[in-house]
Amino acid sequence: MPNEAAHLFAPLTIKSVTLRNRIGVSPMCQYSSVDGTATDWHLVHLGARAAAGAGSVIAEATAVSPEGRISPGDAGLWADRHIEPLLRINRFVKGQGAVPGVQLAHAGRKASAARPWEGVAHLADADGGWPTLAPSALAFGGDLPKVPQAMSEADIARVQGDFVAATQRALAAGYEWLEVHAAHGYLLHAFLSPLSNERTDRYGGSFENRVRFLIETTRAVRAVWPDRLPLGVRISCSDWADGGWDIEQSVALARLLKAEDVDLIDCSSGGLVPHAKIPVGPGYQVPFAERIRHEAGIATAAVGLITAPTHADEIVRNGRADLVLLAREMLRDAQWPLRAAQALGQTAALKPPVQYQRAW
Ligand code: 531
């Protein structure tokens, strides 16, 4: 556990990787890849935020297989052709002093959907939709009514293999931080929650059975992701729904993931059912990060409606989380880290790029 005298601009070392500060760019879908391949958009989008001083820049949910995409525009690491364009981006990100990260994902029953600006709903087969997979044949509902196929043990083994292969490609693509996406109602989260997992085999029913798919997948990923590099897991700490997954189970899961040599839990919530009652507000998920950090003794990232530099700094100073991830705020203001350094009197800790220094 890093020392408690940390603040937003204190470095953070996990395994052999040091982040220059506690500010991370949260993985945010751009839906702008071409058959999974990154474009100039991604270079500019991620590169600009690295240049502006983020400690880590975590690339969007990146699918481990074509059917694991949320939309046809999702990023991918299911093929070797995906590597070179990402390597170019990651060399730039690293050259700007940020740690390049990626979130590996499988969208499960929420896959095969339109890009948000094209309607967000499940795609009809005629519009390029594809069959979806999940622990049980239960649809998410709402805009995502497709009933998924309940996965066989062979499907489970194949998808775990896809996560392993994507991890190996991520290493080749120059990433130094890997996050497994087990949140927001996607495949791995769907196995965790009793609201989406009605299996009667060893992957369903008890807590131990419902976490099995994530634990097995994380173990397989850890085995090929170098020990010297940080591995994180994003979870939804609560489904915010009766009978669903909750923070108590999340603390127990975090302890199990720590035992698998996971270095950090990225604490989000929701996404499992359309009727979740989420008390959204500034830092509404920070209490989850704080509880897991103290009760499971593992580093955590806080995310969710964090916009003010003083709020982000307070989260770190009070030991509520080790890292603060900004999502939409980073879309509004790529220069947030530089502005935060000024606001917090930390301009000695973070300089603008030399090309921009005369402007700050
Ligand atoms: C927003 C979201 C947050 C929390 C629960 C559900 C959804 N994001 C999540 C993104 C995709 C776009 C919507 C991912 O996690 C990939």
JSON list of N, CA and C and ligand atoms in Angstrom, two decimals, residues 29 31 61 70 103 110 181 184 186 234 268-271, ligand 1:
[
{"chain": "A", "resi": 29, "resn": "CYS", "atom": "N", "xyz": [-15.02, 4.67, -24.51]},
{"chain": "A", "resi": 29, "resn": "CYS", "atom": "CA", "xyz": [-15.28, 4.20, -25.88]},
{"chain": "A", "resi": 29, "resn": "CYS", "atom": "C", "xyz": [-15.30, 5.38, -26.85]},
{"chain": "A", "resi": 31, "resn": "TYR", "atom": "N", "xyz": [-15.73, 4.34, -30.28]},
{"chain": "A", "resi": 31, "resn": "TYR", "atom": "CA", "xyz": [-16.56, 3.73, -31.34]},
{"chain": "A", "resi": 31, "resn": "TYR", "atom": "C", "xyz": [-16.07, 4.14, -32.73]},
{"chain": "A", "resi": 61, "resn": "ALA", "atom": "N", "xyz": [-12.38, 0.41, -23.82]},
{"chain": "A", "resi": 61, "resn": "ALA", "atom": "CA", "xyz": [-12.71, -1.02, -23.80]},
{"chain": "A", "resi": 61, "resn": "ALA", "atom": "C", "xyz": [-12.33, -1.61, -25.15]},
{"chain": "A", "resi": 70, "resn": "ILE", "atom": "N", "xyz": [-18.96, -3.95, -28.19]},
{"chain": "A", "resi": 70, "resn": "ILE", "atom": "CA", "xyz": [-20.25, -3.31, -27.93]},
{"chain": "A", "resi": 70, "resn": "ILE", "atom": "C", "xyz": [-20.86, -2.94, -29.27]},
{"chain": "A", "resi": 103, "resn": "GLN", "atom": "N", "xyz": [-7.95, -1.40, -21.53]},
{"chain": "A", "resi": 103, "resn": "GLN", "atom": "CA", "xyz": [-8.99, -2.17, -20.83]},
{"chain": "A", "resi": 103, "resn": "GLN", "atom": "C", "xyz": [-9.47, -3.27, -21.77]},
{"chain": "A", "resi": 110, "resn": "LYS", "atom": "N", "xyz": [-24.62, -7.31, -23.92]},
{"chain": "A", "resi": 110, "resn": "LYS", "atom": "CA", "xyz": [-24.77, -5.90, -24.31]},
{"chain": "A", "resi": 110, "resn": "LYS", "atom": "C", "xyz": [-24.02, -5.62, -25.62]},
{"chain": "A", "resi": 181, "resn": "HIS", "atom": "N", "xyz": [-12.00, -5.74, -17.88]},
{"chain": "A", "resi": 181, "resn": "HIS", "atom": "CA", "xyz": [-13.31, -5.11, -17.69]},
{"chain": "A", "resi": 181, "resn": "HIS", "atom": "C", "xyz": [-14.31, -6.13, -17.15]},
{"chain": "A", "resi": 184, "resn": "HIS", "atom": "N", "xyz": [-20.07, -2.86, -15.50]},
{"chain": "A", "resi": 184, "resn": "HIS", "atom": "CA", "xyz": [-21.02, -2.22, -16.42]},
{"chain": "A", "resi": 184, "resn": "HIS", "atom": "C", "xyz": [-21.92, -3.18, -17.19]},
{"chain": "A", "resi": 186, "resn": "TYR", "atom": "N", "xyz": [-21.25, -6.01, -18.65]},
{"chain": "A", "resi": 186, "resn": "TYR", "atom": "CA", "xyz": [-20.65, -6.79, -19.72]},
{"chain": "A", "resi": 186, "resn": "TYR", "atom": "C", "xyz": [-20.40, -8.21, -19.24]},
{"chain": "A", "resi": 234, "resn": "ARG", "atom": "N", "xyz": [-11.61, -3.74, -13.39]},
{"chain": "A", "resi": 234, "resn": "ARG", "atom": "CA", "xyz": [-12.70, -2.80, -13.12]},
{"chain": "A", "resi": 234, "resn": "ARG", "atom": "C", "xyz": [-13.94, -3.61, -12.75]},
{"chain": "A", "resi": 268, "resn": "SER", "atom": "N", "xyz": [-16.12, 1.07, -10.13]},
{"chain": "A", "resi": 268, "resn": "SER", "atom": "CA", "xyz": [-17.27, 1.72, -10.73]},
{"chain": "A", "resi": 268, "resn": "SER", "atom": "C", "xyz": [-18.54, 1.04, -10.20]},
{"chain": "A", "resi": 269, "resn": "SER", "atom": "N", "xyz": [-19.67, 1.21, -10.89]},
{"chain": "A", "resi": 269, "resn": "SER", "atom": "CA", "xyz": [-20.91, 0.57, -10.45]},
{"chain": "A", "resi": 269, "resn": "SER", "atom": "C", "xyz": [-21.94, 0.61, -11.57]},
{"chain": "A", "resi": 270, "resn": "GLY", "atom": "N", "xyz": [-23.00, -0.17, -11.39]},
{"chain": "A", "resi": 270, "resn": "GLY", "atom": "CA", "xyz": [-24.14, -0.13, -12.31]},
{"chain": "A", "resi": 270, "resn": "GLY", "atom": "C", "xyz": [-23.91, -0.84, -13.62]},
{"chain": "A", "resi": 271, "resn": "GLY", "atom": "N", "xyz": [-24.90, -0.74, -14.49]},
{"chain": "A", "resi": 271, "resn": "GLY", "atom": "CA", "xyz": [-24.82, -1.28, -15.84]},
{"chain": "A", "resi": 271, "resn": "GLY", "atom": "C", "xyz": [-25.40, -2.67, -16.02]},
{"chain": "B", "resi": 1, "resn": "531", "atom": "C1", "xyz": [-21.19, 4.30, -19.24]},
{"chain": "B", "resi": 1, "resn": "531", "atom": "C2", "xyz": [-21.65, 3.35, -18.18]},
{"chain": "B", "resi": 1, "resn": "531", "atom": "C3", "xyz": [-21.20, 3.55, -16.90]},
{"chain": "B", "resi": 1, "resn": "531", "atom": "C4", "xyz": [-21.66, 2.74, -15.89]},
{"chain": "B", "resi": 1, "resn": "531", "atom": "C5", "xyz": [-22.55, 1.72, -16.16]},
{"chain": "B", "resi": 1, "resn": "531", "atom": "C6", "xyz": [-22.99, 1.50, -17.46]},
{"chain": "B", "resi": 1, "resn": "531", "atom": "C7", "xyz": [-22.53, 2.32, -18.48]},
{"chain": "B", "resi": 1, "resn": "531", "atom": "N1", "xyz": [-20.38, 3.74, -20.30]},
{"chain": "B", "resi": 1, "resn": "531", "atom": "C8", "xyz": [-19.67, 2.49, -20.03]},
{"chain": "B", "resi": 1, "resn": "531", "atom": "C9", "xyz": [-18.74, 2.19, -21.19]},
{"chain": "B", "resi": 1, "resn": "531", "atom": "C10", "xyz": [-19.48, 2.12, -22.50]},
{"chain": "B", "resi": 1, "resn": "531", "atom": "C11", "xyz": [-20.33, 3.35, -22.72]},
{"chain": "B", "resi": 1, "resn": "531", "atom": "C12", "xyz": [-21.19, 3.66, -21.53]},
{"chain": "B", "resi": 1, "resn": "531", "atom": "C13", "xyz": [-17.92, 0.96, -20.91]},
{"chain": "B", "resi": 1, "resn": "531", "atom": "O1", "xyz": [-17.77, 0.57, -19.78]},
{"chain": "B", "resi": 1, "resn": "531", "atom": "C14", "xyz": [-17.28, 0.26, -22.05]}
]
